[in-house]
XYZ file of C-alpha atoms in Angstrom:
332
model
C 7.876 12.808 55.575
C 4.582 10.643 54.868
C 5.036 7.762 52.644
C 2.594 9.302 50.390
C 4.871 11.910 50.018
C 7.769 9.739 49.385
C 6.214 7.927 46.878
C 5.251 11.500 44.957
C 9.207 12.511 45.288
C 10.408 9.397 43.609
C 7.826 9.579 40.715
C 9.102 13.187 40.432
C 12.290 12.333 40.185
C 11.236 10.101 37.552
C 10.011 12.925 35.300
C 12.778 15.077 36.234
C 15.522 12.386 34.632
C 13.516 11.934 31.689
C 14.406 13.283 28.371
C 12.641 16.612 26.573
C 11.570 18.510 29.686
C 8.862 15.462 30.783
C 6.379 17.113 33.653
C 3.651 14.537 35.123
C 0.293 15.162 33.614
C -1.104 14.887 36.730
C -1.047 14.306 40.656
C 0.576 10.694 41.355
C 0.059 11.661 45.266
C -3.907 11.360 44.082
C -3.439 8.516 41.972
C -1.729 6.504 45.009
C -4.578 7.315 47.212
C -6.964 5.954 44.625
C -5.524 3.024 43.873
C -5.211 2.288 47.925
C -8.407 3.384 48.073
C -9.603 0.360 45.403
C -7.186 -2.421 47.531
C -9.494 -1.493 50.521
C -12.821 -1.907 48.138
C -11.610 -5.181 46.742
C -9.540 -6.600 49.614
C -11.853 -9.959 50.533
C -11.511 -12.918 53.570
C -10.481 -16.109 51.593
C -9.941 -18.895 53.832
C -9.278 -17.179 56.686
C -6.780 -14.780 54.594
C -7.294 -11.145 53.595
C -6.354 -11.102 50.149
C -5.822 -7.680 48.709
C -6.704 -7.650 44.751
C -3.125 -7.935 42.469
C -4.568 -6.198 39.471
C -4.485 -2.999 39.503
C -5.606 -1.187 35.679
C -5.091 2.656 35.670
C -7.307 4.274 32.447
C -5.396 7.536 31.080
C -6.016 9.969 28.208
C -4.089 9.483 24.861
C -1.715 12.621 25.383
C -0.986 11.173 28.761
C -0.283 7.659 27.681
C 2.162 8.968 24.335
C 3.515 11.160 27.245
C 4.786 8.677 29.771
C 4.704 5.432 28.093
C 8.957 5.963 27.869
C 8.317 6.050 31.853
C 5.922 2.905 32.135
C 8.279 0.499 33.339
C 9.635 2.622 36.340
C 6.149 3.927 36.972
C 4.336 0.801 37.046
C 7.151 -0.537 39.619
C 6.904 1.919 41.809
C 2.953 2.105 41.954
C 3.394 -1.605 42.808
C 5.595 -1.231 45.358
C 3.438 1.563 47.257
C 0.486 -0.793 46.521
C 1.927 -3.517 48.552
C 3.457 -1.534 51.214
C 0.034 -0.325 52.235
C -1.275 -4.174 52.107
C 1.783 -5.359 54.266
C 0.837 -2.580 56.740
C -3.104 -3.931 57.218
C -1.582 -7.674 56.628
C -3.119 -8.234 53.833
C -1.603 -10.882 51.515
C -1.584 -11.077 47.709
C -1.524 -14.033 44.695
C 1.948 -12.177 43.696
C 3.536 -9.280 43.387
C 0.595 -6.871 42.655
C 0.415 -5.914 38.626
C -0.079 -2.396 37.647
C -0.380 -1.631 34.192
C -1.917 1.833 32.116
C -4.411 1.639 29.503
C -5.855 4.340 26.999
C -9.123 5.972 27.667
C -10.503 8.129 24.685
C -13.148 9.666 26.648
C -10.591 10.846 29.256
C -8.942 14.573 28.670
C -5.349 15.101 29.532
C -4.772 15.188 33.237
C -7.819 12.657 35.012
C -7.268 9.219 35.144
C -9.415 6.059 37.022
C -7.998 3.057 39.122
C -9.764 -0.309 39.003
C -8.595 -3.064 41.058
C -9.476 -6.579 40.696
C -9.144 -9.802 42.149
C -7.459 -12.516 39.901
C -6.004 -15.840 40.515
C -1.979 -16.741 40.439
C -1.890 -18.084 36.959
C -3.544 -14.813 35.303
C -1.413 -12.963 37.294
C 1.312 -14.132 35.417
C -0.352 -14.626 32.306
C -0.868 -10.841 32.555
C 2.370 -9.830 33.424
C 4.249 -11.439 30.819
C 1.953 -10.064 28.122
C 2.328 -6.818 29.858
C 6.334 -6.850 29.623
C 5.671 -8.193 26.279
C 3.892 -5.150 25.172
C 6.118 -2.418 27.029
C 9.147 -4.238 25.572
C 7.341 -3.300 22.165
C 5.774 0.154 23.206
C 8.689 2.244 24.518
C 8.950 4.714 22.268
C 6.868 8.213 22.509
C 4.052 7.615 19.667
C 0.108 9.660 19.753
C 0.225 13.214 20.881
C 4.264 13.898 21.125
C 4.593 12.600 17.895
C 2.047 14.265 16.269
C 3.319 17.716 17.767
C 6.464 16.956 16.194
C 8.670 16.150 18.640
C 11.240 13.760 18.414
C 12.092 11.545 21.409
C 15.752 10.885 22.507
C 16.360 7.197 23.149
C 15.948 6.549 26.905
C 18.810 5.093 29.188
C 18.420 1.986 30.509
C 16.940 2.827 34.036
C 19.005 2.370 36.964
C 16.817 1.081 39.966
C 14.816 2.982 42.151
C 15.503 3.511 45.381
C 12.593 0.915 46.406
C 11.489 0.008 49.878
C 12.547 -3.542 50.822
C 8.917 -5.661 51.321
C 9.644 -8.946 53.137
C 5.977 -10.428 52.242
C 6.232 -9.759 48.173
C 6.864 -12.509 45.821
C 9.629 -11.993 43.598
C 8.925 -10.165 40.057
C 9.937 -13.063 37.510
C 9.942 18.142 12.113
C 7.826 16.420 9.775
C 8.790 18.272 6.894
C 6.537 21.176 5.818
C 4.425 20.064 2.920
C 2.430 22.790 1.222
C -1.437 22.025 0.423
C -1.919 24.470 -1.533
C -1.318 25.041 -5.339
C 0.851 28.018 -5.737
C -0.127 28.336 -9.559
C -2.535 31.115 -10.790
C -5.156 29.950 -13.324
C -3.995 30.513 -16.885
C -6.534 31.369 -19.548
C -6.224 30.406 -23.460
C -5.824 33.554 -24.662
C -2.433 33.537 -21.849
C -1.854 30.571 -23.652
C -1.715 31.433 -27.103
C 0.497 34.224 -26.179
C 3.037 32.892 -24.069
C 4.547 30.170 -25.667
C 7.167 29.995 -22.781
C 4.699 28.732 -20.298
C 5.979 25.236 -19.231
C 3.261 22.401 -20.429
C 3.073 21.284 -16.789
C 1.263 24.336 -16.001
C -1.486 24.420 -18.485
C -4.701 23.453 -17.536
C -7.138 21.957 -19.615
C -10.062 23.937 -21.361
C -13.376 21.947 -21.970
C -14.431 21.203 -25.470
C -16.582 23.358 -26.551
C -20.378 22.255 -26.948
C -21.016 20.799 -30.626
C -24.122 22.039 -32.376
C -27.453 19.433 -33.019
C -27.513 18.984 -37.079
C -30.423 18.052 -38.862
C -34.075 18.228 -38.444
C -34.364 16.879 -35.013
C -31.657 20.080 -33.652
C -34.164 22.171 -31.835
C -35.894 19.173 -30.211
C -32.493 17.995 -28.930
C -31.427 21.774 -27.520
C -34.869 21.757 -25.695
C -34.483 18.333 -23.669
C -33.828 19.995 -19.868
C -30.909 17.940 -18.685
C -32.041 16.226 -15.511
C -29.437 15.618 -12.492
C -30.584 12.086 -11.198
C -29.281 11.418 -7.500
C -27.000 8.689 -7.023
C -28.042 5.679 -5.213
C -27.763 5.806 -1.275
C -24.711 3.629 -0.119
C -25.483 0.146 1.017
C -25.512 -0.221 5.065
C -21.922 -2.261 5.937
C -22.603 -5.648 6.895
C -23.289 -6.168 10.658
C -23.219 -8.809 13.444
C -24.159 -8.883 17.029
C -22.157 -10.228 19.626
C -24.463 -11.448 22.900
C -22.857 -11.733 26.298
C -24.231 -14.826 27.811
C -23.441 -14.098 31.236
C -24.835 -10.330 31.436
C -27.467 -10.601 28.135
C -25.430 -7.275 26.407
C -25.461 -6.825 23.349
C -22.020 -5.695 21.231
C -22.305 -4.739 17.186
C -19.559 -6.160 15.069
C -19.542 -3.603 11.980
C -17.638 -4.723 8.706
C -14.805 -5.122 7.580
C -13.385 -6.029 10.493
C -14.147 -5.100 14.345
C -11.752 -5.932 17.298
C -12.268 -7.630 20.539
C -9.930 -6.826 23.469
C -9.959 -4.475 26.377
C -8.723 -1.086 25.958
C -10.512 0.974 24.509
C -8.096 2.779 22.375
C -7.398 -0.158 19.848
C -10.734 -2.463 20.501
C -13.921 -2.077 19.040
C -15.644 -3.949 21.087
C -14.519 -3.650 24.479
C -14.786 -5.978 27.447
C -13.673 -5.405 31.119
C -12.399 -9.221 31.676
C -9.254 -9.229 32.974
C -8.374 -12.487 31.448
C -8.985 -10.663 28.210
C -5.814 -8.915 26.241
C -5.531 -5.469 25.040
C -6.111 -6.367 21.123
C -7.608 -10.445 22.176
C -9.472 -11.596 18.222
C -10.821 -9.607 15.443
C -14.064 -10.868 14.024
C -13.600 -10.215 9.898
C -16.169 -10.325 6.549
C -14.482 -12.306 3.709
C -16.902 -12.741 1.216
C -20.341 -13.496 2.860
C -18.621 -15.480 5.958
C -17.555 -14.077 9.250
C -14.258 -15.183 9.554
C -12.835 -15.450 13.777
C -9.220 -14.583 14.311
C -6.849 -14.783 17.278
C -4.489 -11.944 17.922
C -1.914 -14.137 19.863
C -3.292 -13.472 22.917
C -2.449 -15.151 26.266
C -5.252 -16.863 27.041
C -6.492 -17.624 23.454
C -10.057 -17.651 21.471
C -12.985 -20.559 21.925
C -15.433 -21.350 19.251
C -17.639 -23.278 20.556
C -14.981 -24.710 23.536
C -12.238 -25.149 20.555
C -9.232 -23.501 20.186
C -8.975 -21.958 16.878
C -6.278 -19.775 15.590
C -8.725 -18.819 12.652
C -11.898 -19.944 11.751
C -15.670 -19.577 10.486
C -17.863 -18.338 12.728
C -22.073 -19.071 12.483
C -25.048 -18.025 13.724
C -25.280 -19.461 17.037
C -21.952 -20.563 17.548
C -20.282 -19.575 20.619
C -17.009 -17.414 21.215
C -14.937 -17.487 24.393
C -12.420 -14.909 25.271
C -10.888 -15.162 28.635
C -13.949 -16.007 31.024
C -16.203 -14.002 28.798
C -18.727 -16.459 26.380
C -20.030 -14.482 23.503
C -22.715 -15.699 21.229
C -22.223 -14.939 17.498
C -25.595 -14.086 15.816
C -25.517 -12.679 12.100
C -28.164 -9.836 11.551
């Protein structure tokens, strides 16, 4: 048996332990080729070495992500475990144990999925895979489409370990109920009214007054005034700002109230492909007529203008760093 095949069995088995029937949503024979096909892309010579890429950032669909995300942890190990058998088999060498983590897509539909790999250095490696446990810890449940289809998740076992190929090269891994919408109650007219005192009060509906006459001289000039509907003012545009990438020159609109920085797509609103960057990294926010920066607690932390700020004031001009990415702030 091929270790590609292998690998597919275990993930299967995976599915097969899981609770409420769990199939895969799609081919993880596919998805291992892919993601060795990326190491090969991004593997580079550095001094003298061939270092094989440690990040490895797999985009899925929403249904796909509420789907497994009770299976992350187990999946995410065993991805990096086939990952760095196929490195150890070329030689190739890594920063760490290679990190393999899933992120939303909303363009995707249920059942395709992409593989990026990149190249990062040891100490956002680690950065990475803390906040990564960090967020699984807090992410295990079965939330987006499962939940919204009404089903109810058991509460997973604690999962026993796999059955994992030993890797002498790898660094160590430090019912909703039914609510009707629709008002049962025929209309009632007055003369029902007046006749069936036994009506509860709840259930009678209001009659408009009826018109009052024009008295006096002026009463047929009043009746002939045609009333005029006037148009109600157009809303306002919302407030907007433009974030410029000073590396690339592109250009991201921050809308108001608030818009999100980070890197997947499902919860930012403006979305960067810096690995250094977290999932949900600052939120730039109108209070008043200010643009207000705030830090998310992310792991590498927000810059204005090379300061640290948990919160602050942002101006025109000023400069915003998240991870390696330096953002200018310009009000429009």
């Amino acid at each position: 048996m091929s270790f590609f095949s292998d690998f597919e069995n275990r993930i299967a088995a995976l599915f097969d332990t899981a609770p409420q029937g769990y199939v895969e949503p799609f081919s993880f024979k596919k998805l291992a080729k892919r993601a060795a096909k990326e190491m090969e892309a991004e593997t580079y010579e550095i001094d003298g070495i061939d270092t094989a890429p440690a990040l490895y950032t797999v985009l899925v669909s929403s249904a796909d992500d509420a789907l497994m995300r009770p299976l992350y942890a187990s999946i995410t190990d065993e991805l990096a475990t086939f990952v760095a058998t196929q490195a150890n088999k070329k030689g190739y060498v890594f920063v760490g144990r290679p990190l393999v983590r899933f992120m939303v897509d909303p363009s995707l539909k249920s059942g395709r999925f992409a593989v990026f790999a990149e190249n990062i250095d040891g100490s956002t490696l680690n950065r990475l895979r803390k906040e990564e446990k960090e967020f699984l810890a807090g992410n295990a449940g079965v939330g987006g489409a499962a939940a919204q289809s009404g089903v109810i998740a058991a509460p997973m076992p604690e999962p026993s370990a796999p059955n994992l190929i030993p890797l002498d090269n790898l660094y160590p891994d430090d019912g909703l109920d039914v609510i009707a919408d629709v008002d049962d109650l025929q209309p009632i007219s007055p003369f029902d009214l007046a006749s069936t005192p036994e009506i509860p009060q709840t259930q009678r509906r209001a009659e408009p007054a009826a018109p009052v006459a024009p008295v006096g001289r002026h009463a047929a000039h009043i009746a002939a005034v045609p009333v005029i509907d006037v148009p109600e003012p157009a809303p306002a545009p919302a407030p907007a700002a433009l974030l410029v990438d000073r590396q690339t020159g592109r250009t991201y609109k921050v809308a108001a109230p608030a818009s999100v920085i980070g890197r997947e797509r499902a919860t930012a609103d403006v979305v960067l492909t810096d690995p250094n960057i977290s999932r949900r990294h600052a939120e730039l926010k109108l209070d008043g007529d200010d643009w207000h920066i705030i830090d998310l607690r992310s792991t590498n932390g927000t810059f204005v203008n090379d300061v640290e700020v948990d919160e602050c004031i942002v101006r025109n001009g000023d400069l915003i760093t998240v991870g390696l990415t330096n953002l200018e702030f310009r009000e429009s």
